[in-house]
XYZ file of C-alpha atoms in Angstrom:
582
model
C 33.198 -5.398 -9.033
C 31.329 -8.179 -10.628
C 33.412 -10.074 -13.895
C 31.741 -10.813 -16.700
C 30.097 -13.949 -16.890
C 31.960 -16.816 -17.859
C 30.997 -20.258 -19.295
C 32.907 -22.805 -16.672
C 30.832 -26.019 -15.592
C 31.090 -24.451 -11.881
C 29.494 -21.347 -12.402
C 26.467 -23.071 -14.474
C 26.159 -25.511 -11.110
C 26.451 -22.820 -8.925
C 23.793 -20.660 -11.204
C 21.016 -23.473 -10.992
C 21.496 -23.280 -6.666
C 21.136 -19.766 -6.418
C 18.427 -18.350 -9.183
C 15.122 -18.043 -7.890
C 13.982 -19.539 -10.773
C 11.550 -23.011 -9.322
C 13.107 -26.343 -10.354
C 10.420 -27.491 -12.917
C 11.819 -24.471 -15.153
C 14.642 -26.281 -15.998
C 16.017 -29.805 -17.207
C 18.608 -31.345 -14.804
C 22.282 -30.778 -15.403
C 24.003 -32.722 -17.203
C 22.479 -32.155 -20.659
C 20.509 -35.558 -21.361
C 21.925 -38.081 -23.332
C 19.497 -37.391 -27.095
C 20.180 -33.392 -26.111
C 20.633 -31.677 -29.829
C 23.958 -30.685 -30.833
C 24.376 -27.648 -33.029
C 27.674 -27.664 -35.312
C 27.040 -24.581 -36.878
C 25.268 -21.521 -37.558
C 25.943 -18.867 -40.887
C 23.316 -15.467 -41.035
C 23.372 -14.098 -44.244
C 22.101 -10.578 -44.959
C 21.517 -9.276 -48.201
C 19.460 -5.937 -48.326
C 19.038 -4.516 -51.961
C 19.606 -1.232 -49.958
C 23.306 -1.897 -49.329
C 24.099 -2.896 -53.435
C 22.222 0.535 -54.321
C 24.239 2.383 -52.101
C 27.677 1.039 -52.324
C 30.049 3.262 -49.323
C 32.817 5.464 -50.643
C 36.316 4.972 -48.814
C 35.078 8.176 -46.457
C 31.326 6.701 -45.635
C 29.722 4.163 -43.411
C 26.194 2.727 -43.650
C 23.323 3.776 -41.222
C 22.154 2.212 -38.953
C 25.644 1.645 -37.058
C 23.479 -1.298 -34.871
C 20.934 -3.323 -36.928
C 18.196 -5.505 -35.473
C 16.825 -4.670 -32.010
C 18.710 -2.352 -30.653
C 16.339 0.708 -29.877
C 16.624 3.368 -27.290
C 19.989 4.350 -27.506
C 21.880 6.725 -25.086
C 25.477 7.764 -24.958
C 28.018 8.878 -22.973
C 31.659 9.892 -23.415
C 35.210 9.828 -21.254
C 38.440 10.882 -23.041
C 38.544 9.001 -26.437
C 35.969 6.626 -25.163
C 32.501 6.347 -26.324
C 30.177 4.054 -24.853
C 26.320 2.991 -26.140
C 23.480 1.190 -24.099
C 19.782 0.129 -25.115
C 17.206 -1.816 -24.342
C 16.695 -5.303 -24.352
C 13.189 -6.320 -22.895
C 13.252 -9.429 -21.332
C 16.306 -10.342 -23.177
C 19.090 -11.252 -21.322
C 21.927 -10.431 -20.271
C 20.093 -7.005 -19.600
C 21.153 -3.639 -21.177
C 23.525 -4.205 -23.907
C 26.507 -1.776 -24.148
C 28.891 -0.962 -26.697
C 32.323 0.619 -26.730
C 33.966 2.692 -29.982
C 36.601 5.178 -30.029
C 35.277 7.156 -33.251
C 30.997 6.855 -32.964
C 31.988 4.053 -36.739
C 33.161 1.056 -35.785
C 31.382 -0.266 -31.860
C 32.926 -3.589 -29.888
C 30.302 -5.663 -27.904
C 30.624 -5.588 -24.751
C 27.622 -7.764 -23.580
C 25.121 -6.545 -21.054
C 25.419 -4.438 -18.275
C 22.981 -6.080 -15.903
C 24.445 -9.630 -16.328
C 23.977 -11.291 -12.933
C 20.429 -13.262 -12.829
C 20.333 -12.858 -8.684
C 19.868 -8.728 -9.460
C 18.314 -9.162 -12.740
C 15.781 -11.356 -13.357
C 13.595 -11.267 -15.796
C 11.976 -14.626 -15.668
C 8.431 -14.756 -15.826
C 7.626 -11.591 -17.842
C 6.776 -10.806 -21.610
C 9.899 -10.170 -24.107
C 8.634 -6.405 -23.671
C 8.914 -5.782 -20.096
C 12.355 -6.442 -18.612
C 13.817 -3.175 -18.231
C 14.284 -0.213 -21.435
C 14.999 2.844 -22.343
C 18.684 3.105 -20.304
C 20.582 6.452 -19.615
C 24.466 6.608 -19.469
C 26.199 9.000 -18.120
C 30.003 9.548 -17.246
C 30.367 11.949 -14.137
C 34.286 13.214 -14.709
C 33.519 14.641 -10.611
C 34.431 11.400 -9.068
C 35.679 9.239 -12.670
C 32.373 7.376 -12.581
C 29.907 5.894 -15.053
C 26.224 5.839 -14.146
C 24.016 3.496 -15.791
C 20.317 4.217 -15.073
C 16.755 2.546 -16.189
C 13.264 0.875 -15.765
C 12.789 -2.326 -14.473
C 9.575 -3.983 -15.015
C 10.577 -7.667 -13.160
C 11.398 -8.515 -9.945
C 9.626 -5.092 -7.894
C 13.243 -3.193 -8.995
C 11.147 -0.157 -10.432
C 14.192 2.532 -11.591
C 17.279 1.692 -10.279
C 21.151 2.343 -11.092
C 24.287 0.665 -11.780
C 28.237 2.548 -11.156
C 31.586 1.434 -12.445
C 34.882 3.153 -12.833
C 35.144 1.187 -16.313
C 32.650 -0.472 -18.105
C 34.808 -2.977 -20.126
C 35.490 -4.680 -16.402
C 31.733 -5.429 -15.186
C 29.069 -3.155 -13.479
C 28.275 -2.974 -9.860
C 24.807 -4.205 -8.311
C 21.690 -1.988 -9.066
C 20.712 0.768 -6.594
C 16.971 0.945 -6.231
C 15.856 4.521 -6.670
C 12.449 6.251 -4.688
C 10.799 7.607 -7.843
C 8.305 6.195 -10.592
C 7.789 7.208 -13.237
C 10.308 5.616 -16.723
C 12.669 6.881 -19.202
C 15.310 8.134 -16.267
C 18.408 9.917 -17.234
C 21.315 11.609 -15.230
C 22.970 15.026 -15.713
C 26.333 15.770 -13.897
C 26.652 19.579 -13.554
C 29.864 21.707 -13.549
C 29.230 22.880 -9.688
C 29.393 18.364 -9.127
C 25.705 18.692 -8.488
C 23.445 15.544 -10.140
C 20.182 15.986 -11.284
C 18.020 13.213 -12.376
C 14.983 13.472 -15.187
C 12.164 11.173 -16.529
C 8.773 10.632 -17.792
C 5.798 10.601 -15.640
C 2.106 10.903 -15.271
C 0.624 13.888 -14.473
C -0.431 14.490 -10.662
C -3.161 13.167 -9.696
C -6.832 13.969 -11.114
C -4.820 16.438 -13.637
C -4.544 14.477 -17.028
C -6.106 16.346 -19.268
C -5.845 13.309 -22.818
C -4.628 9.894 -23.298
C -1.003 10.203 -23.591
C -1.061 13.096 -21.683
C 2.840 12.822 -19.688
C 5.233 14.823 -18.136
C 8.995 15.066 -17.482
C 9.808 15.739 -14.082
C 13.071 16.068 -12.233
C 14.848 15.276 -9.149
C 18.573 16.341 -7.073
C 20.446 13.832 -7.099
C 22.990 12.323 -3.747
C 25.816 11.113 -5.626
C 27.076 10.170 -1.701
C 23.848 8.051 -1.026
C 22.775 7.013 -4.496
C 19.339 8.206 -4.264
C 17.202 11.153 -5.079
C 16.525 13.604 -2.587
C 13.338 13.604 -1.507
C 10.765 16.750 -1.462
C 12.938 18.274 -4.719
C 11.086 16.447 -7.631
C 9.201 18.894 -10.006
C 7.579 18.901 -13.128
C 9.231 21.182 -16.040
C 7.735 19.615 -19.058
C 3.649 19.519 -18.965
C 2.480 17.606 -21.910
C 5.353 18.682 -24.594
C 5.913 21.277 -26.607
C 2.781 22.724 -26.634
C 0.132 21.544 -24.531
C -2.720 22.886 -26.572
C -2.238 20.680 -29.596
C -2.643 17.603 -26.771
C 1.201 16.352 -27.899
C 1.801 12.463 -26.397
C 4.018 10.486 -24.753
C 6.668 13.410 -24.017
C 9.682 10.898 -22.504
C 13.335 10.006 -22.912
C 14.415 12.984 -21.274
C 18.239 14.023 -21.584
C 19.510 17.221 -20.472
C 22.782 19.000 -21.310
C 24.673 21.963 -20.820
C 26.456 24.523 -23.576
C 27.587 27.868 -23.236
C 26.332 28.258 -19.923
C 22.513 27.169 -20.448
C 20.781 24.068 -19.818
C 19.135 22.616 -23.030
C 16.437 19.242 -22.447
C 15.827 17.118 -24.998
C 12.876 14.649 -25.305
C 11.078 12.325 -27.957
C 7.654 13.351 -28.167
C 4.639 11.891 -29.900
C 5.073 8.028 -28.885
C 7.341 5.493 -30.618
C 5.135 5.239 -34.006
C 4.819 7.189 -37.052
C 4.423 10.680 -35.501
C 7.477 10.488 -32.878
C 9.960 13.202 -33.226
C 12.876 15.068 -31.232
C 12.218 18.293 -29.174
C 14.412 20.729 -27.333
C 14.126 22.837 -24.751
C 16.525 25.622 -22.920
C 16.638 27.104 -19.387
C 19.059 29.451 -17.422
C 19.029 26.294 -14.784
C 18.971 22.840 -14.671
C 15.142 22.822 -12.615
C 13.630 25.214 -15.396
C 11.662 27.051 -16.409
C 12.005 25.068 -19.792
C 11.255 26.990 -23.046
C 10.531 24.903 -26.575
C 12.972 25.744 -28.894
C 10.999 27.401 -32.238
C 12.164 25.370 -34.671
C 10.590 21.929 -33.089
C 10.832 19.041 -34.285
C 15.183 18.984 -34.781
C 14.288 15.079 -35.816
C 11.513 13.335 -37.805
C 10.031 11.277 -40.405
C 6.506 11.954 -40.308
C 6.026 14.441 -43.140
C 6.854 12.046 -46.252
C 5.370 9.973 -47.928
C 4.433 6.583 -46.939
C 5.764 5.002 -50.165
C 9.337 6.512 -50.410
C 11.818 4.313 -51.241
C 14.222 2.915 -48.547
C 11.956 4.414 -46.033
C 13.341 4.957 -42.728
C 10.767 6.234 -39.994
C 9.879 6.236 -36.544
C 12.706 8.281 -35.757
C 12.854 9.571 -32.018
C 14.453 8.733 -28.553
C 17.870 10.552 -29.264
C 20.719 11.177 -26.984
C 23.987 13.881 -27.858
C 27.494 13.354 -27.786
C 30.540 15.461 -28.767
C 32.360 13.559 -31.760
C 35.983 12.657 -32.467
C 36.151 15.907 -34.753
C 34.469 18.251 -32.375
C 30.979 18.387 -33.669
C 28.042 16.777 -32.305
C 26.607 13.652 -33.212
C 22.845 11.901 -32.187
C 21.827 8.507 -31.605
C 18.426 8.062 -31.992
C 16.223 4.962 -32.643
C 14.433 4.034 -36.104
C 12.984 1.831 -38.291
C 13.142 0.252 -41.853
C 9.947 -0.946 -42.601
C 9.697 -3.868 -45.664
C 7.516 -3.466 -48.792
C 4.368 -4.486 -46.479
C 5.014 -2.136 -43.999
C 6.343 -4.432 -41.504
C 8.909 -4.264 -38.664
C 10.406 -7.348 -38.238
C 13.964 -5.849 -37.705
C 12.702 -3.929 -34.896
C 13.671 -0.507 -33.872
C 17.467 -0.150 -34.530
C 19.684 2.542 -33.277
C 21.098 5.303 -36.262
C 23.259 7.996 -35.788
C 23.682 11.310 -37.483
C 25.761 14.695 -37.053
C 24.234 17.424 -34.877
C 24.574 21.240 -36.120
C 24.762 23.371 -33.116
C 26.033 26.223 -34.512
C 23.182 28.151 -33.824
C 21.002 28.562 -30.389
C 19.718 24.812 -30.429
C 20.970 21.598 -31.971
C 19.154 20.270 -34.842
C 19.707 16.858 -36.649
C 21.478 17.357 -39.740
C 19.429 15.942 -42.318
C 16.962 14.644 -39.846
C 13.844 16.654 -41.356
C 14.491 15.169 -44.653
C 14.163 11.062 -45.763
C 17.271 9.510 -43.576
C 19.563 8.583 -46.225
C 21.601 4.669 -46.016
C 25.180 6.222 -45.702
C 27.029 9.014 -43.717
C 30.041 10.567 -43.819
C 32.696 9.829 -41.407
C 34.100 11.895 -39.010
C 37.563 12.720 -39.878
C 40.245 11.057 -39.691
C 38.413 7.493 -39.132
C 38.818 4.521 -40.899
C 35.765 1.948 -41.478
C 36.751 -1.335 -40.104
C 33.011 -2.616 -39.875
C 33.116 -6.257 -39.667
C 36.951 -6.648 -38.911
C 39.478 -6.534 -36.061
C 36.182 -7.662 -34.306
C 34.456 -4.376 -35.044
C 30.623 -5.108 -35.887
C 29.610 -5.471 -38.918
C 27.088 -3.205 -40.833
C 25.607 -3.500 -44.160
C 25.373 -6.429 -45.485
C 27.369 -9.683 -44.085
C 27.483 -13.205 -43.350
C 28.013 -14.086 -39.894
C 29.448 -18.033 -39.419
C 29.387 -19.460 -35.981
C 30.968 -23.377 -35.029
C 30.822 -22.599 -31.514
C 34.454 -23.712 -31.189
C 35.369 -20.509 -29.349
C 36.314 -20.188 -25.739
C 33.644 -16.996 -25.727
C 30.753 -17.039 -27.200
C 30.111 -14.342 -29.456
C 27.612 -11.554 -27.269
C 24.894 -11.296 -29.711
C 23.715 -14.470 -29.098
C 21.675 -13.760 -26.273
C 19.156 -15.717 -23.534
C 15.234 -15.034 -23.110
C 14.059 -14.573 -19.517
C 17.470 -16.013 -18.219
C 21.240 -16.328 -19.120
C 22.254 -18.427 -21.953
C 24.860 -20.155 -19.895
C 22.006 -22.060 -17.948
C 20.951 -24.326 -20.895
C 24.412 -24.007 -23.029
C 27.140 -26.578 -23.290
C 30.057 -25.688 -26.246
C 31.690 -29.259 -26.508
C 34.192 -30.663 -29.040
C 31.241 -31.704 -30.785
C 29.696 -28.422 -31.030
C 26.932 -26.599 -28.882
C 24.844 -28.952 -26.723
C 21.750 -27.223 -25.703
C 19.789 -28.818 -22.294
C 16.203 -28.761 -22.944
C 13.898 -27.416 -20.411
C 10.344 -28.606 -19.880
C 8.808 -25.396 -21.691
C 8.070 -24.154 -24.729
C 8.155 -20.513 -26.899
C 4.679 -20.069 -25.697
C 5.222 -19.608 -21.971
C 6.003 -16.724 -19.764
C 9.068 -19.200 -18.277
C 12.656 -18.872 -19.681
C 12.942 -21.301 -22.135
C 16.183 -23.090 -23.728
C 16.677 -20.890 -27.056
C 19.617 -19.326 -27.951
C 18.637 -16.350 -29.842
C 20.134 -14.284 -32.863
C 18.581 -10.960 -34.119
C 16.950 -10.680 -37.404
C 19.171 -7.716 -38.867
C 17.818 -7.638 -42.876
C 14.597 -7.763 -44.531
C 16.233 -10.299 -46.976
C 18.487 -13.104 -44.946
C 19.051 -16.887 -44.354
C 19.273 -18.105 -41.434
C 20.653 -21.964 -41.261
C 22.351 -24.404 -39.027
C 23.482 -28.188 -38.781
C 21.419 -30.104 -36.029
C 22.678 -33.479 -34.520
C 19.840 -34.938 -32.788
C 17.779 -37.947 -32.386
C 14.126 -36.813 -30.083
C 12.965 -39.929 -27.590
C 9.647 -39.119 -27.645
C 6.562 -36.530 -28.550
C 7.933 -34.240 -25.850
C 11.451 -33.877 -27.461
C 11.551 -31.146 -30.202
C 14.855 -29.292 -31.240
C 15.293 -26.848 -34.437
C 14.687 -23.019 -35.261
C 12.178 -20.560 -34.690
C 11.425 -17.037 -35.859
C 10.301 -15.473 -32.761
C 8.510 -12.059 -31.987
C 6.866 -12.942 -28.829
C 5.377 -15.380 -26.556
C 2.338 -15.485 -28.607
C 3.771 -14.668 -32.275
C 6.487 -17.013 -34.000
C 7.022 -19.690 -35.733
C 8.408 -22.962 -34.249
C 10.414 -25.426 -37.021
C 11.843 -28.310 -35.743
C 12.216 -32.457 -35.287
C 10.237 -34.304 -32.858
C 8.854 -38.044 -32.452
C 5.397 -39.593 -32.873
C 5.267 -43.387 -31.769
C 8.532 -45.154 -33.883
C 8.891 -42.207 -36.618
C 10.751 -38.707 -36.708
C 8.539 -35.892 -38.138
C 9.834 -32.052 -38.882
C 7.144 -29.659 -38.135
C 6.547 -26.274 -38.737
C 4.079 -24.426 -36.328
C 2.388 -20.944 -36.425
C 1.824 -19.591 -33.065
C -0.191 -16.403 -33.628
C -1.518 -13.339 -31.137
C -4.492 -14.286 -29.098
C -7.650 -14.991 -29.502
C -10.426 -13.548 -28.254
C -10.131 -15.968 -25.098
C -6.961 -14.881 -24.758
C -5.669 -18.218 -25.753
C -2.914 -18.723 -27.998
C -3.903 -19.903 -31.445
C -1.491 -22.457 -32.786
C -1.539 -24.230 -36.175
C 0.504 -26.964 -38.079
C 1.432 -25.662 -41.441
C 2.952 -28.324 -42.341
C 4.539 -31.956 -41.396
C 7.031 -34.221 -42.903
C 8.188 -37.449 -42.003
C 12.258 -37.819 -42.056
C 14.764 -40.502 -41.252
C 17.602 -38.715 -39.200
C 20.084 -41.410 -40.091
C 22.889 -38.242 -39.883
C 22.891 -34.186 -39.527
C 20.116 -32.426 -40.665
C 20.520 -28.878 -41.722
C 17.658 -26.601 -41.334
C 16.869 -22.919 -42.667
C 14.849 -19.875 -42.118
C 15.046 -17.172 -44.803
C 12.975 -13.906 -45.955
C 12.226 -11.522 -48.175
C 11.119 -8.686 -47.248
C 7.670 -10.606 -45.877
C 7.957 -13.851 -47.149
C 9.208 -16.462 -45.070
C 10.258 -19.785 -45.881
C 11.445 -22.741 -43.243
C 13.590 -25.677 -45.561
C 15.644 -28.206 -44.631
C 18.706 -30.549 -46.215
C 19.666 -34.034 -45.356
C 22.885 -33.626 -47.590
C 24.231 -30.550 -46.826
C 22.865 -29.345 -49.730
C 19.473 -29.382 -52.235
C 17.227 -27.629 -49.554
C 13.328 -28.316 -49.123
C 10.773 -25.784 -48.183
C 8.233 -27.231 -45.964
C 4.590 -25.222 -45.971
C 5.966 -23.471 -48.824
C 5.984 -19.331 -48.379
C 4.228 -18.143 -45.230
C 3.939 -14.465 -43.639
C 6.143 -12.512 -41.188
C 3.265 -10.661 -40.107
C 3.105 -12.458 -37.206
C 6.902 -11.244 -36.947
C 6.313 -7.597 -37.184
C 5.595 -5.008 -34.104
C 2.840 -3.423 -35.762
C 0.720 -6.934 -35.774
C 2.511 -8.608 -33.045
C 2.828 -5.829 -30.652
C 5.350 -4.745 -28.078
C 8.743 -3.349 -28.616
C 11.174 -5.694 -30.268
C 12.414 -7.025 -33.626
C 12.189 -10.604 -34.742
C 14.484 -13.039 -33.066
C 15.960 -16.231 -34.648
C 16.968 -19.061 -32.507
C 18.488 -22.374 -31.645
C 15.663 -23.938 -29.849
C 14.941 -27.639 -27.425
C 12.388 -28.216 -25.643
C 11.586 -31.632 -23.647
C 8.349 -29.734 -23.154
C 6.928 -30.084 -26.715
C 3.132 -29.276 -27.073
C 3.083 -29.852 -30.867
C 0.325 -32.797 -31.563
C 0.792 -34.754 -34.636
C -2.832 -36.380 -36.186
């Protein structure tokens, strides 16, 4: 059983011999002598949403994980719940949670954390692996993680441990295509696993025509047994009305039937929950009448603390013996935007009847639920996450660093240092704009309103030393804010790196430039509202300057920048700086 990854100057050594990442991708270890030092960090959220809709002592705010945390899936053992989604290219791979009453959630890092099995290194911040299943099989006390991998040829694979707060064994390549896998542990100890796929061959009948297919399962050999994979979903619901993207497939059993649940009608502003039921696991599969059980389509576009996008659920049995659903969502800012990405909510299931349905998941998702009784809030203490608004202060003068500070394309620990000084960050010879893992040390954007800031020590040698901040959607959307050289003077430069062109090239621009003696510590900021951006800086720990004055997140939001993830904020060195100053 692999440990968790730990931040001692031998494994770093050790991690630069054996990653298959080539040499040029990274700076030599030691950090260089002018590498920046970062003292500290404080995030600051401050959503209007959260003063409207102050929590009773009984309540908690939804979403229970804010910022990019979409896809979610669930499993449960004894008292023990634990949560995985996706994280892209983002690394460590597959973050997982832990909570004993579905309120309050530990961290537990990522489940695929070793960058020999994992490594996502020279693909975009949407590919990586998403869309995880977890599943506890109480037949042989096992957990089963299960997912996509779009790096390294690993296709669907899966990962075992007896318990996930000790580390994850090495992925299992599975013999199937297809995405979206999930496993389902019947009574009899038989395994059965389901995901998304295209149609056969020369049948696709629409674009976004899919279907959910199925496979047994060897929980002996790990791998699906081949000749037993059928379909038992064709299109969706019903195949007339041409539904899409019929995926995230999850199938469970009650009262002796087998009940399938899928999101259907792609991850936008039509998807939606669906439910199925069968007398056995392989079908046939019958819609439940009632589809949706979970949406946000019908309402209208301008409601006020609009949640939408709601889909890609997974079911769990709560603390007080009713069903609960984690699903993923959005909260879109005045423009429309989605620079907090797709986050994962959570609301009670009624399955009183024949099939579940999401309680108040056909009407606007409100910011608060009820807790399950008997549970106390502790968001934000005891080391609980916190939800709502916060402020979040880092010095970097713990042994651990905090897990949601997270690498790109690598591990963090390959261009981290934490020193008495503070962090040192080693700057590798690429920038934000390459399909390389670069030396950023990322943060998720959580609010539409926030501040991002932190104190930089740092004195760049030449045109290709930058350090500083960037707001960062992708590869070819963010912003880049930082110090860098240009003969005998220090500049701090903000740059726009927008989608491409019609080349395909990456279209960068200077917003703005100022010249600045770093005689000391400079602090520098990002902060927001709602779509308003502003990058400002303070040689005095205090009195901040905004530099280009108020600029747009667009560039920051899915719906412009494309993909899958929320904006990312980050601690960022390069000795690889492209910038050119006139």
């Amino acid at each position: 059983m692999r440990k968790k990854n730990t931040l001692l100057a031998t494994a770093v050594i050790m991690l630069f011999v054996m990653v298959s990442f080539t040499m040029t991708e990274y700076s030599s270890y030691p950090p260089k002598k002018n590498a920046p030092i970062y003292t500290k960090v404080t995030y600051e959220g401050n959503d209007q949403v959260y003063k409207d809709f102050p929590l009773e002592e009984d309540e908690f705010f939804n979403p229970i994980l804010q910022g990019c945390y979409p896809d979610p899936a669930i499993t449960r053992k004894g008292d023990d719940y634990y949560m995985v989604c996706s994280s892209f290219a983002m690394f460590p791979g597959v973050p997982i949670f832990h909570s004993k009453d579905l309120v309050n959630w530990t961290d537990l890092g990522g489940v695929l954390d070793d960058i020999n099995e994992f490594n996502p290194h020279d693909t975009g911040i949407s590919q990586g692996v998403y869309a995880p299943g977890i599943t506890y099989n109480p037949h042989n006390d096992t957990f089963y993680m299960i997912v996509t991998a779009f790096s390294g040829g690993l296709g669907n694979i899966i990962v075992k441990t007896k318990d996930p707060m000790k580390g994850w064994g090495s992925p299992i390549k599975l013999d199937f295509g297809g995405i979206d896998p999930s496993i389902f542990f019947d009574d009899d100890g038989k395994a059965y696993v389901v995901h998304n796929d295209a149609p056969d061959k020369g049948k696709e009948l629409y674009n976004g025509h899919r279907v959910i297919k199925i496979w047994e399962y060897d929980t002996e050999k790990d791998q699906v047994i081949e000749g037993t994979d059928q379909i038992i979903v064709d299109g969706g619901v019903d195949i007339t009305e041409k539904p899409i993207w019929i995926e995230a497939p999850h199938i469970y059993k009650k009262d002796g039937s087998y009940y399938l649940m899928c999101a259907e009608g792609g991850t936008g502003g039509w998807h939606s929950e669906v439910v199925f039921k069968s007398d056995s696991p392989k079908g046939p599969y019958i819609p439940a009448p009632s589809n949706p059980i979970l949406t946000q389509r019908y309402f209208p576009k301008d409601r006020e603390n609009k949640v939408d996008w709601a889909g890609h659920a997974d079911l769990v049995k709560g603390p007080d013996d009713q069903y609960y659903g984690v699903f993923l969502a959005i909260r879109p800012n005045e423009e429309n935007r989605v620079n907090t990405g797709r986050e994962t909510f959570i609301l009670p299931v009624d399955w009183s009847g024949e099939f579940p349905v999401f309680e108040n998941g056909l009407v606007p998702i409100e910011p608060k639920l009820k807790m399950p009784k008997g549970v106390t809030n502790k968001t934000g203490q005891e080391g609980y996450l916190p939800n709502g608004n916060f402020t979040y202060e880092e010095d970097f003068s713990s042994d651990n660093l905090d897990f949601r500070w997270i690498g790109l394309r690598g591990p963090r620990e390959a261009f981290i240092k934490q020193t008495k000084k503070g962090l040192e960050i080693t700057p590798f010879a690429t920038n934000l704009k390459e399909l390389k893992p670069t030396s950023t040390l990322f943060y998720r954007q959580q609010h539409k309103t926030f501040s991002f800031s932190t104190t930089l020590h740092y004195q760049p040698k030449s045109e290709k030393d930058m350090a500083g901040l960037t707001a960062y959607q992708n590869e070819g959307s963010n912003y880049v804010f930082g110090v860098t050289r240009k003969g005998s003077d220090n500049y701090l430069v903000l740059q726009k790196n927008s989608k491409p062109d019609r080349r395909g090239e990456i279209v960068s621009e200077i917003v703005a430039t100022e010249p600045i003696e770093l005689d000391g510590p400079i602090d520098l900021k990002v902060s927001a509202e709602g779509d308003n951006y502003e990058f400002s800086y303070a040689v005095n720990g205090s009195n901040f300057k905004t530099v280009g004055g108020t600029v747009s997140g667009d560039i920051l939001s899915t719906d412009v920048a494309g993909g899958f993830t929320g904006a990312l904020l980050g601690l960022y060195a390069t000795s690889g700086n492209d910038i050119t100053l006139d």
